JSON list of C-alpha atoms in Angstrom, two decimals:
[
{"chain": "A", "resi": 1, "resn": "UNK", "atom": "CA", "xyz": [6.52, -25.98, -12.92]},
{"chain": "A", "resi": 2, "resn": "UNK", "atom": "CA", "xyz": [4.56, -24.89, -15.99]},
{"chain": "A", "resi": 3, "resn": "UNK", "atom": "CA", "xyz": [3.11, -28.37, -16.51]},
{"chain": "A", "resi": 4, "resn": "UNK", "atom": "CA", "xyz": [1.79, -28.46, -12.95]},
{"chain": "A", "resi": 5, "resn": "UNK", "atom": "CA", "xyz": [0.04, -25.11, -13.43]},
{"chain": "A", "resi": 6, "resn": "UNK", "atom": "CA", "xyz": [-1.54, -26.28, -16.70]},
{"chain": "A", "resi": 7, "resn": "UNK", "atom": "CA", "xyz": [-2.57, -29.54, -15.08]},
{"chain": "A", "resi": 8, "resn": "UNK", "atom": "CA", "xyz": [-4.12, -27.71, -12.15]},
{"chain": "A", "resi": 9, "resn": "UNK", "atom": "CA", "xyz": [-6.09, -25.41, -14.48]},
{"chain": "A", "resi": 10, "resn": "UNK", "atom": "CA", "xyz": [-7.30, -28.34, -16.58]},
{"chain": "A", "resi": 11, "resn": "UNK", "atom": "CA", "xyz": [-8.30, -30.39, -13.52]},
{"chain": "A", "resi": 12, "resn": "UNK", "atom": "CA", "xyz": [-10.12, -27.38, -12.04]},
{"chain": "A", "resi": 13, "resn": "UNK", "atom": "CA", "xyz": [-12.22, -27.09, -15.19]},
{"chain": "A", "resi": 14, "resn": "UNK", "atom": "CA", "xyz": [-13.37, -30.72, -15.27]},
{"chain": "A", "resi": 15, "resn": "UNK", "atom": "CA", "xyz": [-16.44, -30.67, -13.03]},
{"chain": "A", "resi": 16, "resn": "UNK", "atom": "CA", "xyz": [-16.42, -27.06, -11.79]},
{"chain": "A", "resi": 17, "resn": "UNK", "atom": "CA", "xyz": [-16.19, -25.81, -15.38]},
{"chain": "A", "resi": 18, "resn": "UNK", "atom": "CA", "xyz": [-19.23, -27.91, -16.29]},
{"chain": "A", "resi": 19, "resn": "UNK", "atom": "CA", "xyz": [-21.09, -26.38, -13.35]},
{"chain": "A", "resi": 20, "resn": "UNK", "atom": "CA", "xyz": [-20.05, -22.88, -14.39]},
{"chain": "A", "resi": 21, "resn": "UNK", "atom": "CA", "xyz": [-21.20, -23.44, -17.98]},
{"chain": "A", "resi": 22, "resn": "UNK", "atom": "CA", "xyz": [-24.47, -25.03, -16.80]},
{"chain": "A", "resi": 23, "resn": "UNK", "atom": "CA", "xyz": [-23.78, -28.39, -18.45]},
{"chain": "A", "resi": 24, "resn": "UNK", "atom": "CA", "xyz": [-22.98, -30.43, -15.33]},
{"chain": "A", "resi": 25, "resn": "UNK", "atom": "CA", "xyz": [-26.54, -31.38, -14.45]},
{"chain": "A", "resi": 26, "resn": "UNK", "atom": "CA", "xyz": [-27.37, -32.22, -18.08]},
{"chain": "A", "resi": 27, "resn": "UNK", "atom": "CA", "xyz": [-24.38, -34.55, -18.18]},
{"chain": "A", "resi": 28, "resn": "UNK", "atom": "CA", "xyz": [-25.44, -36.14, -14.87]},
{"chain": "A", "resi": 29, "resn": "UNK", "atom": "CA", "xyz": [-28.89, -36.90, -16.36]},
{"chain": "A", "resi": 30, "resn": "UNK", "atom": "CA", "xyz": [-27.34, -38.95, -19.17]},
{"chain": "A", "resi": 31, "resn": "UNK", "atom": "CA", "xyz": [-27.68, -42.76, -19.04]},
{"chain": "A", "resi": 32, "resn": "UNK", "atom": "CA", "xyz": [-23.96, -43.10, -18.26]},
{"chain": "A", "resi": 33, "resn": "UNK", "atom": "CA", "xyz": [-23.35, -43.92, -14.56]},
{"chain": "A", "resi": 34, "resn": "UNK", "atom": "CA", "xyz": [-21.91, -40.94, -12.60]},
{"chain": "A", "resi": 35, "resn": "UNK", "atom": "CA", "xyz": [-18.85, -42.94, -11.52]},
{"chain": "A", "resi": 36, "resn": "UNK", "atom": "CA", "xyz": [-18.02, -43.56, -15.21]},
{"chain": "A", "resi": 37, "resn": "UNK", "atom": "CA", "xyz": [-18.26, -39.84, -15.93]},
{"chain": "A", "resi": 38, "resn": "UNK", "atom": "CA", "xyz": [-15.95, -38.96, -13.05]},
{"chain": "A", "resi": 39, "resn": "UNK", "atom": "CA", "xyz": [-13.47, -41.73, -13.94]},
{"chain": "A", "resi": 40, "resn": "UNK", "atom": "CA", "xyz": [-13.45, -40.50, -17.55]},
{"chain": "A", "resi": 41, "resn": "UNK", "atom": "CA", "xyz": [-12.58, -37.01, -16.34]},
{"chain": "A", "resi": 42, "resn": "UNK", "atom": "CA", "xyz": [-9.84, -38.37, -14.06]},
{"chain": "A", "resi": 43, "resn": "UNK", "atom": "CA", "xyz": [-8.32, -40.50, -16.83]},
{"chain": "A", "resi": 44, "resn": "UNK", "atom": "CA", "xyz": [-8.39, -37.66, -19.36]},
{"chain": "A", "resi": 45, "resn": "UNK", "atom": "CA", "xyz": [-6.64, -35.31, -16.93]},
{"chain": "A", "resi": 46, "resn": "UNK", "atom": "CA", "xyz": [-4.14, -38.08, -16.08]},
{"chain": "A", "resi": 47, "resn": "UNK", "atom": "CA", "xyz": [-3.29, -38.76, -19.71]},
{"chain": "A", "resi": 48, "resn": "UNK", "atom": "CA", "xyz": [-2.86, -35.09, -20.59]},
{"chain": "A", "resi": 49, "resn": "UNK", "atom": "CA", "xyz": [-0.72, -34.54, -17.49]},
{"chain": "A", "resi": 50, "resn": "UNK", "atom": "CA", "xyz": [1.40, -37.62, -18.22]},
{"chain": "A", "resi": 51, "resn": "UNK", "atom": "CA", "xyz": [1.90, -36.57, -21.84]},
{"chain": "A", "resi": 52, "resn": "UNK", "atom": "CA", "xyz": [2.90, -32.99, -20.98]},
{"chain": "A", "resi": 53, "resn": "UNK", "atom": "CA", "xyz": [5.21, -34.15, -18.17]},
{"chain": "A", "resi": 54, "resn": "UNK", "atom": "CA", "xyz": [6.83, -36.68, -20.52]},
{"chain": "A", "resi": 55, "resn": "UNK", "atom": "CA", "xyz": [7.52, -33.98, -23.09]},
{"chain": "A", "resi": 56, "resn": "UNK", "atom": "CA", "xyz": [8.91, -31.65, -20.41]},
{"chain": "A", "resi": 57, "resn": "UNK", "atom": "CA", "xyz": [11.26, -34.32, -18.96]},
{"chain": "A", "resi": 58, "resn": "UNK", "atom": "CA", "xyz": [12.18, -35.59, -22.43]},
{"chain": "A", "resi": 59, "resn": "UNK", "atom": "CA", "xyz": [13.26, -32.12, -23.55]},
{"chain": "A", "resi": 60, "resn": "UNK", "atom": "CA", "xyz": [15.39, -31.80, -20.40]},
{"chain": "A", "resi": 61, "resn": "UNK", "atom": "CA", "xyz": [17.10, -35.16, -20.98]},
{"chain": "A", "resi": 62, "resn": "UNK", "atom": "CA", "xyz": [17.70, -34.47, -24.69]},
{"chain": "A", "resi": 63, "resn": "UNK", "atom": "CA", "xyz": [19.03, -31.01, -23.79]},
{"chain": "A", "resi": 64, "resn": "UNK", "atom": "CA", "xyz": [21.48, -32.57, -21.33]},
{"chain": "A", "resi": 65, "resn": "UNK", "atom": "CA", "xyz": [22.67, -35.06, -23.93]},
{"chain": "A", "resi": 66, "resn": "UNK", "atom": "CA", "xyz": [23.18, -32.27, -26.48]},
{"chain": "A", "resi": 67, "resn": "UNK", "atom": "CA", "xyz": [25.15, -30.19, -23.93]},
{"chain": "A", "resi": 68, "resn": "UNK", "atom": "CA", "xyz": [27.22, -33.27, -23.03]},
{"chain": "A", "resi": 69, "resn": "UNK", "atom": "CA", "xyz": [28.00, -34.08, -26.70]},
{"chain": "A", "resi": 70, "resn": "UNK", "atom": "CA", "xyz": [28.95, -30.46, -27.45]},
{"chain": "A", "resi": 71, "resn": "UNK", "atom": "CA", "xyz": [31.17, -30.23, -24.38]},
{"chain": "A", "resi": 72, "resn": "UNK", "atom": "CA", "xyz": [29.27, -27.25, -22.93]},
{"chain": "A", "resi": 73, "resn": "UNK", "atom": "CA", "xyz": [27.98, -26.74, -19.43]},
{"chain": "A", "resi": 74, "resn": "UNK", "atom": "CA", "xyz": [24.80, -28.74, -18.78]},
{"chain": "A", "resi": 75, "resn": "UNK", "atom": "CA", "xyz": [22.05, -26.33, -17.76]},
{"chain": "A", "resi": 76, "resn": "UNK", "atom": "CA", "xyz": [19.39, -29.08, -17.62]},
{"chain": "A", "resi": 77, "resn": "UNK", "atom": "CA", "xyz": [20.89, -31.15, -14.76]},
{"chain": "A", "resi": 78, "resn": "UNK", "atom": "CA", "xyz": [20.76, -34.63, -16.31]},
{"chain": "A", "resi": 79, "resn": "UNK", "atom": "CA", "xyz": [24.37, -34.97, -17.49]},
{"chain": "A", "resi": 80, "resn": "UNK", "atom": "CA", "xyz": [26.18, -37.99, -16.10]},
{"chain": "A", "resi": 81, "resn": "UNK", "atom": "CA", "xyz": [23.00, -39.57, -14.73]},
{"chain": "A", "resi": 82, "resn": "UNK", "atom": "CA", "xyz": [22.91, -43.31, -15.42]},
{"chain": "A", "resi": 83, "resn": "UNK", "atom": "CA", "xyz": [19.97, -45.48, -14.39]},
{"chain": "A", "resi": 84, "resn": "UNK", "atom": "CA", "xyz": [19.22, -49.14, -15.02]},
{"chain": "A", "resi": 85, "resn": "UNK", "atom": "CA", "xyz": [16.29, -50.41, -17.07]},
{"chain": "A", "resi": 86, "resn": "UNK", "atom": "CA", "xyz": [14.33, -51.54, -13.96]},
{"chain": "A", "resi": 87, "resn": "UNK", "atom": "CA", "xyz": [14.85, -48.07, -12.45]},
{"chain": "A", "resi": 88, "resn": "UNK", "atom": "CA", "xyz": [13.59, -46.43, -15.65]},
{"chain": "A", "resi": 89, "resn": "UNK", "atom": "CA", "xyz": [10.49, -48.67, -15.53]},
{"chain": "A", "resi": 90, "resn": "UNK", "atom": "CA", "xyz": [9.87, -47.67, -11.91]},
{"chain": "A", "resi": 91, "resn": "UNK", "atom": "CA", "xyz": [10.32, -43.99, -12.79]},
{"chain": "A", "resi": 92, "resn": "UNK", "atom": "CA", "xyz": [7.68, -44.39, -15.51]},
{"chain": "A", "resi": 93, "resn": "UNK", "atom": "CA", "xyz": [5.41, -46.08, -12.97]},
{"chain": "A", "resi": 94, "resn": "UNK", "atom": "CA", "xyz": [5.97, -43.15, -10.58]},
{"chain": "A", "resi": 95, "resn": "UNK", "atom": "CA", "xyz": [5.03, -40.71, -13.32]},
{"chain": "A", "resi": 96, "resn": "UNK", "atom": "CA", "xyz": [1.80, -42.58, -14.06]},
{"chain": "A", "resi": 97, "resn": "UNK", "atom": "CA", "xyz": [0.93, -42.86, -10.36]},
{"chain": "A", "resi": 98, "resn": "UNK", "atom": "CA", "xyz": [1.69, -39.20, -9.67]},
{"chain": "A", "resi": 99, "resn": "UNK", "atom": "CA", "xyz": [-0.39, -38.05, -12.64]},
{"chain": "A", "resi": 100, "resn": "UNK", "atom": "CA", "xyz": [-3.23, -40.31, -11.49]},
{"chain": "A", "resi": 101, "resn": "UNK", "atom": "CA", "xyz": [-2.93, -39.05, -7.90]},
{"chain": "A", "resi": 102, "resn": "UNK", "atom": "CA", "xyz": [-2.99, -35.36, -8.82]},
{"chain": "A", "resi": 103, "resn": "UNK", "atom": "CA", "xyz": [-5.78, -35.94, -11.34]},
{"chain": "A", "resi": 104, "resn": "UNK", "atom": "CA", "xyz": [-7.84, -37.63, -8.64]},
{"chain": "A", "resi": 105, "resn": "UNK", "atom": "CA", "xyz": [-7.22, -34.75, -6.27]},
{"chain": "A", "resi": 106, "resn": "UNK", "atom": "CA", "xyz": [-7.93, -32.12, -8.92]},
{"chain": "A", "resi": 107, "resn": "UNK", "atom": "CA", "xyz": [-11.20, -33.68, -10.04]},
{"chain": "A", "resi": 108, "resn": "UNK", "atom": "CA", "xyz": [-12.26, -34.36, -6.44]},
{"chain": "A", "resi": 109, "resn": "UNK", "atom": "CA", "xyz": [-11.64, -30.73, -5.47]},
{"chain": "A", "resi": 110, "resn": "UNK", "atom": "CA", "xyz": [-13.39, -29.58, -8.65]},
{"chain": "A", "resi": 111, "resn": "UNK", "atom": "CA", "xyz": [-16.42, -31.69, -7.73]},
{"chain": "A", "resi": 112, "resn": "UNK", "atom": "CA", "xyz": [-17.07, -29.56, -4.63]},
{"chain": "A", "resi": 113, "resn": "UNK", "atom": "CA", "xyz": [-16.52, -26.14, -6.24]},
{"chain": "A", "resi": 114, "resn": "UNK", "atom": "CA", "xyz": [-19.05, -24.01, -8.08]},
{"chain": "A", "resi": 115, "resn": "UNK", "atom": "CA", "xyz": [-16.69, -22.70, -10.80]},
{"chain": "A", "resi": 116, "resn": "UNK", "atom": "CA", "xyz": [-13.20, -23.27, -12.22]},
{"chain": "A", "resi": 117, "resn": "UNK", "atom": "CA", "xyz": [-11.72, -20.21, -10.46]},
{"chain": "A", "resi": 118, "resn": "UNK", "atom": "CA", "xyz": [-12.83, -21.46, -7.07]},
{"chain": "A", "resi": 119, "resn": "UNK", "atom": "CA", "xyz": [-11.48, -24.94, -7.91]},
{"chain": "A", "resi": 120, "resn": "UNK", "atom": "CA", "xyz": [-8.07, -23.52, -8.85]},
{"chain": "A", "resi": 121, "resn": "UNK", "atom": "CA", "xyz": [-7.97, -21.59, -5.58]},
{"chain": "A", "resi": 122, "resn": "UNK", "atom": "CA", "xyz": [-8.94, -24.70, -3.62]},
{"chain": "A", "resi": 123, "resn": "UNK", "atom": "CA", "xyz": [-6.20, -26.73, -5.33]},
{"chain": "A", "resi": 124, "resn": "UNK", "atom": "CA", "xyz": [-3.52, -24.24, -4.30]},
{"chain": "A", "resi": 125, "resn": "UNK", "atom": "CA", "xyz": [-2.98, -25.66, -0.76]},
{"chain": "A", "resi": 126, "resn": "UNK", "atom": "CA", "xyz": [-2.47, -29.15, -2.21]},
{"chain": "A", "resi": 127, "resn": "UNK", "atom": "CA", "xyz": [0.14, -27.82, -4.62]},
{"chain": "A", "resi": 128, "resn": "UNK", "atom": "CA", "xyz": [1.86, -25.86, -1.85]},
{"chain": "A", "resi": 129, "resn": "UNK", "atom": "CA", "xyz": [1.97, -28.93, 0.42]},
{"chain": "A", "resi": 130, "resn": "UNK", "atom": "CA", "xyz": [3.64, -30.94, -2.35]},
{"chain": "A", "resi": 131, "resn": "UNK", "atom": "CA", "xyz": [6.12, -28.12, -3.02]},
{"chain": "A", "resi": 132, "resn": "UNK", "atom": "CA", "xyz": [6.98, -27.90, 0.70]},
{"chain": "A", "resi": 133, "resn": "UNK", "atom": "CA", "xyz": [7.49, -31.68, 0.84]},
{"chain": "A", "resi": 134, "resn": "UNK", "atom": "CA", "xyz": [9.85, -31.42, -2.13]},
{"chain": "A", "resi": 135, "resn": "UNK", "atom": "CA", "xyz": [11.76, -28.55, -0.53]},
{"chain": "A", "resi": 136, "resn": "UNK", "atom": "CA", "xyz": [12.06, -30.42, 2.78]},
{"chain": "A", "resi": 137, "resn": "UNK", "atom": "CA", "xyz": [13.61, -33.39, 0.98]},
{"chain": "A", "resi": 138, "resn": "UNK", "atom": "CA", "xyz": [16.32, -31.15, -0.50]},
{"chain": "A", "resi": 139, "resn": "UNK", "atom": "CA", "xyz": [17.76, -30.40, 2.95]},
{"chain": "A", "resi": 140, "resn": "UNK", "atom": "CA", "xyz": [18.35, -33.90, 4.24]},
{"chain": "A", "resi": 141, "resn": "UNK", "atom": "CA", "xyz": [21.80, -35.22, 5.06]},
{"chain": "A", "resi": 142, "resn": "UNK", "atom": "CA", "xyz": [22.95, -38.72, 4.09]},
{"chain": "A", "resi": 143, "resn": "UNK", "atom": "CA", "xyz": [20.51, -41.55, 3.56]},
{"chain": "A", "resi": 144, "resn": "UNK", "atom": "CA", "xyz": [16.97, -41.18, 4.85]},
{"chain": "A", "resi": 145, "resn": "UNK", "atom": "CA", "xyz": [15.52, -43.76, 7.18]},
{"chain": "A", "resi": 146, "resn": "UNK", "atom": "CA", "xyz": [13.64, -46.49, 5.31]},
{"chain": "A", "resi": 147, "resn": "UNK", "atom": "CA", "xyz": [10.33, -45.20, 6.69]},
{"chain": "A", "resi": 148, "resn": "UNK", "atom": "CA", "xyz": [10.75, -41.90, 4.79]},
{"chain": "A", "resi": 149, "resn": "UNK", "atom": "CA", "xyz": [10.35, -43.77, 1.53]},
{"chain": "A", "resi": 150, "resn": "UNK", "atom": "CA", "xyz": [6.77, -44.58, 2.55]},
{"chain": "A", "resi": 151, "resn": "UNK", "atom": "CA", "xyz": [5.71, -40.91, 2.90]},
{"chain": "A", "resi": 152, "resn": "UNK", "atom": "CA", "xyz": [3.73, -40.09, -0.26]},
{"chain": "A", "resi": 153, "resn": "UNK", "atom": "CA", "xyz": [4.96, -37.21, -2.46]},
{"chain": "A", "resi": 154, "resn": "UNK", "atom": "CA", "xyz": [7.93, -36.50, -0.15]},
{"chain": "A", "resi": 155, "resn": "UNK", "atom": "CA", "xyz": [9.31, -39.93, -1.03]},
{"chain": "A", "resi": 156, "resn": "UNK", "atom": "CA", "xyz": [9.32, -39.24, -4.76]},
{"chain": "A", "resi": 157, "resn": "UNK", "atom": "CA", "xyz": [11.71, -36.35, -4.12]},
{"chain": "A", "resi": 158, "resn": "UNK", "atom": "CA", "xyz": [13.93, -38.59, -2.00]},
{"chain": "A", "resi": 159, "resn": "UNK", "atom": "CA", "xyz": [14.16, -41.32, -4.60]},
{"chain": "A", "resi": 160, "resn": "UNK", "atom": "CA", "xyz": [14.91, -38.89, -7.44]},
{"chain": "A", "resi": 161, "resn": "UNK", "atom": "CA", "xyz": [17.62, -37.29, -5.32]},
{"chain": "A", "resi": 162, "resn": "UNK", "atom": "CA", "xyz": [19.04, -40.75, -4.61]},
{"chain": "A", "resi": 163, "resn": "UNK", "atom": "CA", "xyz": [18.96, -41.58, -8.33]},
{"chain": "A", "resi": 164, "resn": "UNK", "atom": "CA", "xyz": [20.82, -38.40, -9.24]},
{"chain": "A", "resi": 165, "resn": "UNK", "atom": "CA", "xyz": [23.43, -39.14, -6.56]},
{"chain": "A", "resi": 166, "resn": "UNK", "atom": "CA", "xyz": [23.70, -42.84, -7.57]},
{"chain": "A", "resi": 167, "resn": "UNK", "atom": "CA", "xyz": [22.54, -43.97, -4.11]},
{"chain": "A", "resi": 168, "resn": "UNK", "atom": "CA", "xyz": [19.14, -45.40, -5.04]},
{"chain": "A", "resi": 169, "resn": "UNK", "atom": "CA", "xyz": [18.32, -48.88, -3.77]},
{"chain": "A", "resi": 170, "resn": "UNK", "atom": "CA", "xyz": [15.77, -51.00, -5.59]},
{"chain": "A", "resi": 171, "resn": "UNK", "atom": "CA", "xyz": [13.88, -51.85, -2.38]},
{"chain": "A", "resi": 172, "resn": "UNK", "atom": "CA", "xyz": [13.47, -48.12, -1.63]},
{"chain": "A", "resi": 173, "resn": "UNK", "atom": "CA", "xyz": [12.21, -47.54, -5.16]},
{"chain": "A", "resi": 174, "resn": "UNK", "atom": "CA", "xyz": [9.65, -50.33, -4.74]},
{"chain": "A", "resi": 175, "resn": "UNK", "atom": "CA", "xyz": [8.49, -48.87, -1.41]},
{"chain": "A", "resi": 176, "resn": "UNK", "atom": "CA", "xyz": [7.94, -45.50, -3.10]},
{"chain": "A", "resi": 177, "resn": "UNK", "atom": "CA", "xyz": [5.90, -47.14, -5.89]},
{"chain": "A", "resi": 178, "resn": "UNK", "atom": "CA", "xyz": [3.79, -49.04, -3.33]},
{"chain": "A", "resi": 179, "resn": "UNK", "atom": "CA", "xyz": [3.02, -45.96, -1.23]},
{"chain": "A", "resi": 180, "resn": "UNK", "atom": "CA", "xyz": [2.11, -43.93, -4.32]},
{"chain": "A", "resi": 181, "resn": "UNK", "atom": "CA", "xyz": [-0.16, -46.71, -5.53]},
{"chain": "A", "resi": 182, "resn": "UNK", "atom": "CA", "xyz": [-1.97, -46.91, -2.19]},
{"chain": "A", "resi": 183, "resn": "UNK", "atom": "CA", "xyz": [-2.41, -43.12, -2.05]},
{"chain": "A", "resi": 184, "resn": "UNK", "atom": "CA", "xyz": [-3.55, -42.90, -5.69]},
{"chain": "A", "resi": 185, "resn": "UNK", "atom": "CA", "xyz": [-6.23, -45.56, -5.23]}
]
């Protein structure tokens, strides 16, 4: 998705970009503890990613509602989807946890690279693994075993598919949130 590519580029520039510009070691000599600097970079990437993802999903949902009200074919894929308030709250929690997880990974990868280009290249396998997990979840039949909801990243695809098909169970949604939280931390 476009937001994932922007997020990856921004995360790659956090530490590796500072190294490339020659400002990394000056920043590390500041009186601010290094862990605070890294956490600041992670949180900034997380917030930007969460904001851009929210806009992207919001436009899709509004587009579906407009198509539904005009009686035209829904090209966005959200028509007829009804979720409860607790499910919406869990979806928001997933979004925050996923943004935090990918921000952590992006900044961590960036920390070990000498420039932003190398960091973007190093982040590619992580992105591909997530894409493959999402594709694998598209080809399942029926309900997945409960243990599949504990597999990070793959499980988020399962629960969204269950939501769209009105098969989501609250205990499965909570398991997904728990596994994402553990992985993010």
